[in-house]
Amino acid sequence: MIDVLVVDDDLRVAEINTKYVEKVPGFRVAACVHTAAQALAAVQRGTIDLVLLDHYLPDQTGLELVHRMREQGHCTDVIMITGASDVVTVQTAMRLGALHYLVKPFTFTALRTRLESYADLRRTVDHVGDRNHTCQEQVDQIFGALRTPPAPASPGLPSGHSEPTTDLICGVLHRAGHALSAHEVAAETGLSRSTAQRYLRHLEQAGRLRLSLKYGDTGRPEHRYAWVAP
C-alpha cells in the first residue's frame, strides 16, 4: 500500500480528498492535517510515501514546506493540489520536485489518473533494478510513467456542456458549504444565469447536487442547489 498524507487547511476539502484517495486501489490515507507544521511532523516520522499538498496553508505555503523538507533530507514524493495556478508557483513546484500539479477544482477522475501514474512510476523504478546502471530505454520508461493521458470527454454530459465548466460550478458549490441560487453561482463563476441554470439542472438530475426551494414574498420559489459530498 502507498501511504498518503493529505494536507489542506479547508477541513471539507481535506475530507473529500481523503475519500477520493481511499477509492483508488493501492492507496491509503495515513494522516490528514491542516497546517505546514503538522505536515512536516508527519513526514519526519518517516511513514509517508506521498504528500497531496495544498499551497495556501495558514502557517506557511506548500512550496515553503517542500523546501524545508528537502533541506532536511526528506525525499518524500509530492503532488500539489491547489487553487494556485500562476506560472511562478507552478514552475517553483516543478523545480522543487513536485511530480504532478492539480489545480482546484478537479474531478475524482483527474486525481485518480495522477495517483495511478504515480503508482506506475514506483512499479517501473522497482522493475528497473540497479539504478546506478540504467540504459536510455529504462530511463525513458521511468520518465514516461509519470505522463497522464488527456482527459476523455465525459459521456454523461449532454450536448453543449463542457467538463471544465461543470468542474467550475462544482468547485463553487463545494467551497460554499451551503445552497446557492443560479444567480449566485453565475456571479461567482462569471457565467450567464441561463448557462449556470442549465448546468445546475443537469448536475441535480445526475445526483451531484441537492435541490431545495426557498419561498419569498413573490410566491414563486427560488431554486437553490447544494453540493452532495461523494
Short mmCIF file of C-alpha atoms in Angstrom, two decimals:
data_model
loop_
_atom_site.label_atom_id
_atom_site.label_comp_id
_atom_site.label_asym_id
_atom_site.label_seq_id
_atom_site.Cartn_x
_atom_site.Cartn_y
_atom_site.Cartn_z
CA MET A 1 0.00 0.00 0.00
CA ILE A 2 1.10 3.56 -0.72
CA ASP A 3 0.71 5.73 2.39
CA VAL A 4 -0.60 9.21 1.60
CA LEU A 5 -0.55 12.40 3.66
CA VAL A 6 -3.42 14.77 2.79
CA VAL A 7 -2.62 18.43 3.57
CA ASP A 8 -5.30 21.11 3.19
CA ASP A 9 -6.36 23.91 5.52
CA ASP A 10 -10.01 23.55 4.46
CA LEU A 11 -11.44 20.71 6.53
CA ARG A 12 -14.18 19.93 4.00
CA VAL A 13 -11.74 19.79 1.10
CA ALA A 14 -9.36 17.62 3.11
CA GLU A 15 -12.20 15.22 3.88
CA ILE A 16 -13.23 14.97 0.23
CA ASN A 17 -9.62 14.46 -0.91
CA THR A 18 -9.26 11.74 1.71
CA LYS A 19 -12.35 9.96 0.40
CA TYR A 20 -11.05 10.28 -3.16
CA VAL A 21 -7.70 8.72 -2.25
CA GLU A 22 -9.30 5.83 -0.41
CA LYS A 23 -11.34 4.98 -3.52
CA VAL A 24 -8.14 4.29 -5.52
CA PRO A 25 -6.82 0.72 -5.11
CA GLY A 26 -3.35 0.51 -3.62
CA PHE A 27 -3.55 3.82 -1.73
CA ARG A 28 -4.48 4.61 1.85
CA VAL A 29 -4.52 7.85 3.82
CA ALA A 30 -2.00 7.61 6.67
CA ALA A 31 -2.86 11.06 8.02
CA CYS A 32 -4.86 14.18 7.21
CA VAL A 33 -3.52 17.51 8.50
CA HIS A 34 -4.27 21.18 8.03
CA THR A 35 -1.02 23.10 8.64
CA ALA A 36 2.54 23.01 7.34
CA ALA A 37 3.87 22.26 10.83
CA GLN A 38 1.60 19.23 11.18
CA ALA A 39 2.60 18.05 7.70
CA LEU A 40 6.33 18.35 8.42
CA ALA A 41 5.92 16.43 11.68
CA ALA A 42 4.12 13.63 9.80
CA VAL A 43 6.87 13.47 7.17
CA GLN A 44 9.56 13.43 9.86
CA ARG A 45 8.02 10.28 11.33
CA GLY A 46 9.11 8.55 8.12
CA THR A 47 5.93 6.64 7.27
CA ILE A 48 4.66 8.78 4.37
CA ASP A 49 5.21 7.82 0.71
CA LEU A 50 3.28 10.64 -0.96
CA VAL A 51 2.06 14.09 0.11
CA LEU A 52 -1.03 15.62 -1.51
CA LEU A 53 -0.23 19.24 -0.73
CA ASP A 54 -2.23 22.44 -0.83
CA HIS A 55 -0.22 25.63 -1.41
CA TYR A 56 -2.27 28.00 0.76
CA LEU A 57 -1.70 26.94 4.37
CA PRO A 58 -2.17 29.13 7.46
CA ASP A 59 1.41 28.99 8.78
CA GLN A 60 3.49 28.53 5.61
CA THR A 61 2.96 27.99 1.89
CA GLY A 62 3.05 24.50 0.50
CA LEU A 63 6.17 25.28 -1.53
CA GLU A 64 7.95 26.65 1.55
CA LEU A 65 7.09 23.37 3.25
CA VAL A 66 8.55 21.34 0.37
CA HIS A 67 11.71 23.47 0.52
CA ARG A 68 12.08 22.72 4.24
CA MET A 69 11.50 19.02 3.61
CA ARG A 70 14.28 18.95 1.02
CA GLU A 71 16.62 20.93 3.28
CA GLN A 72 16.09 18.33 6.00
CA GLY A 73 16.79 15.50 3.56
CA HIS A 74 13.25 14.21 3.19
CA CYS A 75 12.69 12.91 -0.34
CA THR A 76 9.00 12.17 0.17
CA ASP A 77 7.13 12.50 -3.11
CA VAL A 78 4.75 15.44 -3.55
CA ILE A 79 1.71 16.12 -5.72
CA MET A 80 0.43 19.69 -5.46
CA ILE A 81 -3.36 20.04 -5.19
CA THR A 82 -4.15 23.73 -5.00
CA GLY A 83 -6.06 26.69 -6.34
CA ALA A 84 -2.76 28.47 -7.11
CA SER A 85 -2.44 28.48 -10.89
CA ASP A 86 0.08 31.27 -11.52
CA VAL A 87 3.10 30.33 -13.62
CA VAL A 88 5.68 31.22 -10.95
CA THR A 89 4.13 28.86 -8.41
CA VAL A 90 3.83 26.06 -10.95
CA GLN A 91 7.47 26.49 -12.06
CA THR A 92 8.71 26.58 -8.48
CA ALA A 93 6.80 23.39 -7.71
CA MET A 94 8.48 21.70 -10.66
CA ARG A 95 11.94 22.86 -9.53
CA LEU A 96 11.31 21.53 -6.04
CA GLY A 97 10.44 18.14 -7.48
CA ALA A 98 6.63 18.01 -7.38
CA LEU A 99 5.59 15.06 -9.53
CA HIS A 100 2.18 16.45 -10.53
CA TYR A 101 0.27 19.70 -10.14
CA LEU A 102 -3.51 19.52 -9.96
CA VAL A 103 -5.47 22.80 -9.99
CA LYS A 104 -8.70 23.06 -7.97
CA PRO A 105 -11.48 22.40 -8.62
CA PHE A 106 -10.86 18.96 -10.09
CA THR A 107 -12.73 15.72 -10.60
CA PHE A 108 -12.13 12.39 -8.91
CA THR A 109 -11.03 11.05 -12.30
CA ALA A 110 -8.31 13.70 -12.56
CA LEU A 111 -6.87 12.79 -9.16
CA ARG A 112 -7.20 9.06 -9.77
CA THR A 113 -5.28 9.38 -13.06
CA ARG A 114 -2.38 11.10 -11.31
CA LEU A 115 -2.33 8.63 -8.45
CA GLU A 116 -2.31 5.74 -10.89
CA SER A 117 0.57 7.29 -12.85
CA TYR A 118 2.45 7.71 -9.57
CA ALA A 119 1.88 4.03 -8.76
CA ASP A 120 3.15 3.17 -12.27
CA LEU A 121 6.28 5.21 -11.57
CA ARG A 122 7.00 3.30 -8.36
CA ARG A 123 6.49 -0.05 -10.10
CA THR A 124 8.69 0.99 -13.02
CA VAL A 125 11.53 2.10 -10.74
CA ASP A 126 11.28 -1.17 -8.80
CA HIS A 127 11.43 -3.22 -12.01
CA VAL A 128 14.42 -1.39 -13.47
CA GLY A 129 16.70 -2.97 -10.90
CA ASP A 130 20.16 -1.49 -10.37
CA ARG A 131 19.52 2.24 -10.66
CA ASN A 132 23.24 3.02 -10.94
CA HIS A 133 23.39 1.34 -14.35
CA THR A 134 20.28 2.15 -16.33
CA CYS A 135 20.14 2.31 -20.08
CA GLN A 136 18.33 5.04 -22.01
CA GLU A 137 15.33 2.80 -22.59
CA GLN A 138 14.93 2.25 -18.86
CA VAL A 139 15.32 5.97 -18.17
CA ASP A 140 12.60 6.66 -20.75
CA GLN A 141 10.35 4.14 -19.00
CA ILE A 142 10.81 5.89 -15.66
CA PHE A 143 10.05 9.34 -17.03
CA GLY A 144 7.23 8.04 -19.21
CA ALA A 145 5.46 6.51 -16.21
CA LEU A 146 4.51 9.97 -15.00
CA ARG A 147 2.75 11.00 -18.18
CA THR A 148 -1.02 11.24 -17.89
CA PRO A 149 -3.30 10.70 -20.88
CA PRO A 150 -5.59 13.52 -21.99
CA ALA A 151 -8.82 13.56 -20.04
CA PRO A 152 -11.52 11.80 -22.08
CA ALA A 153 -14.75 13.57 -22.83
CA SER A 154 -17.39 12.72 -20.29
CA PRO A 155 -20.03 10.55 -21.97
CA GLY A 156 -22.59 11.62 -19.36
CA LEU A 157 -22.52 15.30 -20.32
CA PRO A 158 -25.33 16.50 -22.58
CA SER A 159 -24.58 18.24 -25.85
CA GLY A 160 -23.39 21.79 -25.28
CA HIS A 161 -21.94 21.04 -21.82
CA SER A 162 -18.18 21.01 -21.13
CA GLU A 163 -16.30 19.30 -18.32
CA PRO A 164 -14.26 22.42 -17.35
CA THR A 165 -17.46 24.44 -16.86
CA THR A 166 -19.00 21.56 -14.92
CA ASP A 167 -15.92 21.41 -12.68
CA LEU A 168 -16.00 25.19 -12.22
CA ILE A 169 -19.60 25.12 -10.98
CA CYS A 170 -18.99 22.08 -8.77
CA GLY A 171 -15.99 23.84 -7.24
CA VAL A 172 -18.02 26.93 -6.36
CA LEU A 173 -20.76 24.88 -4.69
CA HIS A 174 -18.26 22.63 -2.95
CA ARG A 175 -16.40 25.58 -1.42
CA ALA A 176 -19.58 27.44 -0.47
CA GLY A 177 -20.70 24.84 2.03
CA HIS A 178 -24.36 25.88 1.67
CA ALA A 179 -27.03 26.06 -1.01
CA LEU A 180 -26.69 28.70 -3.75
CA SER A 181 -29.11 30.02 -6.34
CA ALA A 182 -28.38 30.08 -10.06
CA HIS A 183 -27.89 33.85 -9.79
CA GLU A 184 -25.27 33.41 -7.05
CA VAL A 185 -23.47 30.67 -8.99
CA ALA A 186 -23.43 32.86 -12.10
CA ALA A 187 -21.93 35.74 -10.10
CA GLU A 188 -19.20 33.50 -8.64
CA THR A 189 -18.25 31.84 -11.94
CA GLY A 190 -18.73 34.70 -14.39
CA LEU A 191 -21.21 32.62 -16.40
CA SER A 192 -24.59 33.86 -17.54
CA ARG A 193 -27.53 32.97 -15.30
CA SER A 194 -29.11 30.84 -18.03
CA THR A 195 -25.89 28.87 -18.52
CA ALA A 196 -25.49 28.36 -14.78
CA GLN A 197 -29.11 27.23 -14.52
CA ARG A 198 -28.67 24.74 -17.35
CA TYR A 199 -25.62 23.14 -15.72
CA LEU A 200 -27.19 23.17 -12.26
CA ARG A 201 -30.28 21.39 -13.55
CA HIS A 202 -28.15 18.68 -15.18
CA LEU A 203 -25.98 18.21 -12.06
CA GLU A 204 -29.05 17.95 -9.86
CA GLN A 205 -30.58 15.32 -12.17
CA ALA A 206 -27.27 13.42 -12.11
CA GLY A 207 -27.38 13.32 -8.30
CA ARG A 208 -24.32 15.54 -7.78
CA LEU A 209 -26.36 18.42 -6.33
CA ARG A 210 -29.33 18.62 -3.98
CA LEU A 211 -32.21 20.91 -4.92
CA SER A 212 -34.20 22.86 -2.33
CA LEU A 213 -36.86 25.54 -2.66
CA LYS A 214 -36.83 28.87 -0.85
CA TYR A 215 -40.13 30.75 -0.77
CA GLY A 216 -40.08 34.55 -0.69
CA ASP A 217 -42.58 37.37 -0.82
CA THR A 218 -43.31 36.91 -4.53
CA GLY A 219 -44.81 33.47 -4.02
CA ARG A 220 -42.53 31.99 -6.64
CA PRO A 221 -39.94 29.66 -5.03
CA GLU A 222 -36.24 30.21 -5.65
CA HIS A 223 -34.32 27.09 -6.65
CA ARG A 224 -31.20 26.58 -4.55
CA TYR A 225 -28.52 23.96 -5.10
CA ALA A 226 -26.14 22.37 -2.59
CA TRP A 227 -23.10 20.16 -3.11
CA VAL A 228 -23.58 16.45 -2.40
CA ALA A 229 -20.35 15.04 -0.95
CA PRO A 230 -19.10 11.85 -2.65
#
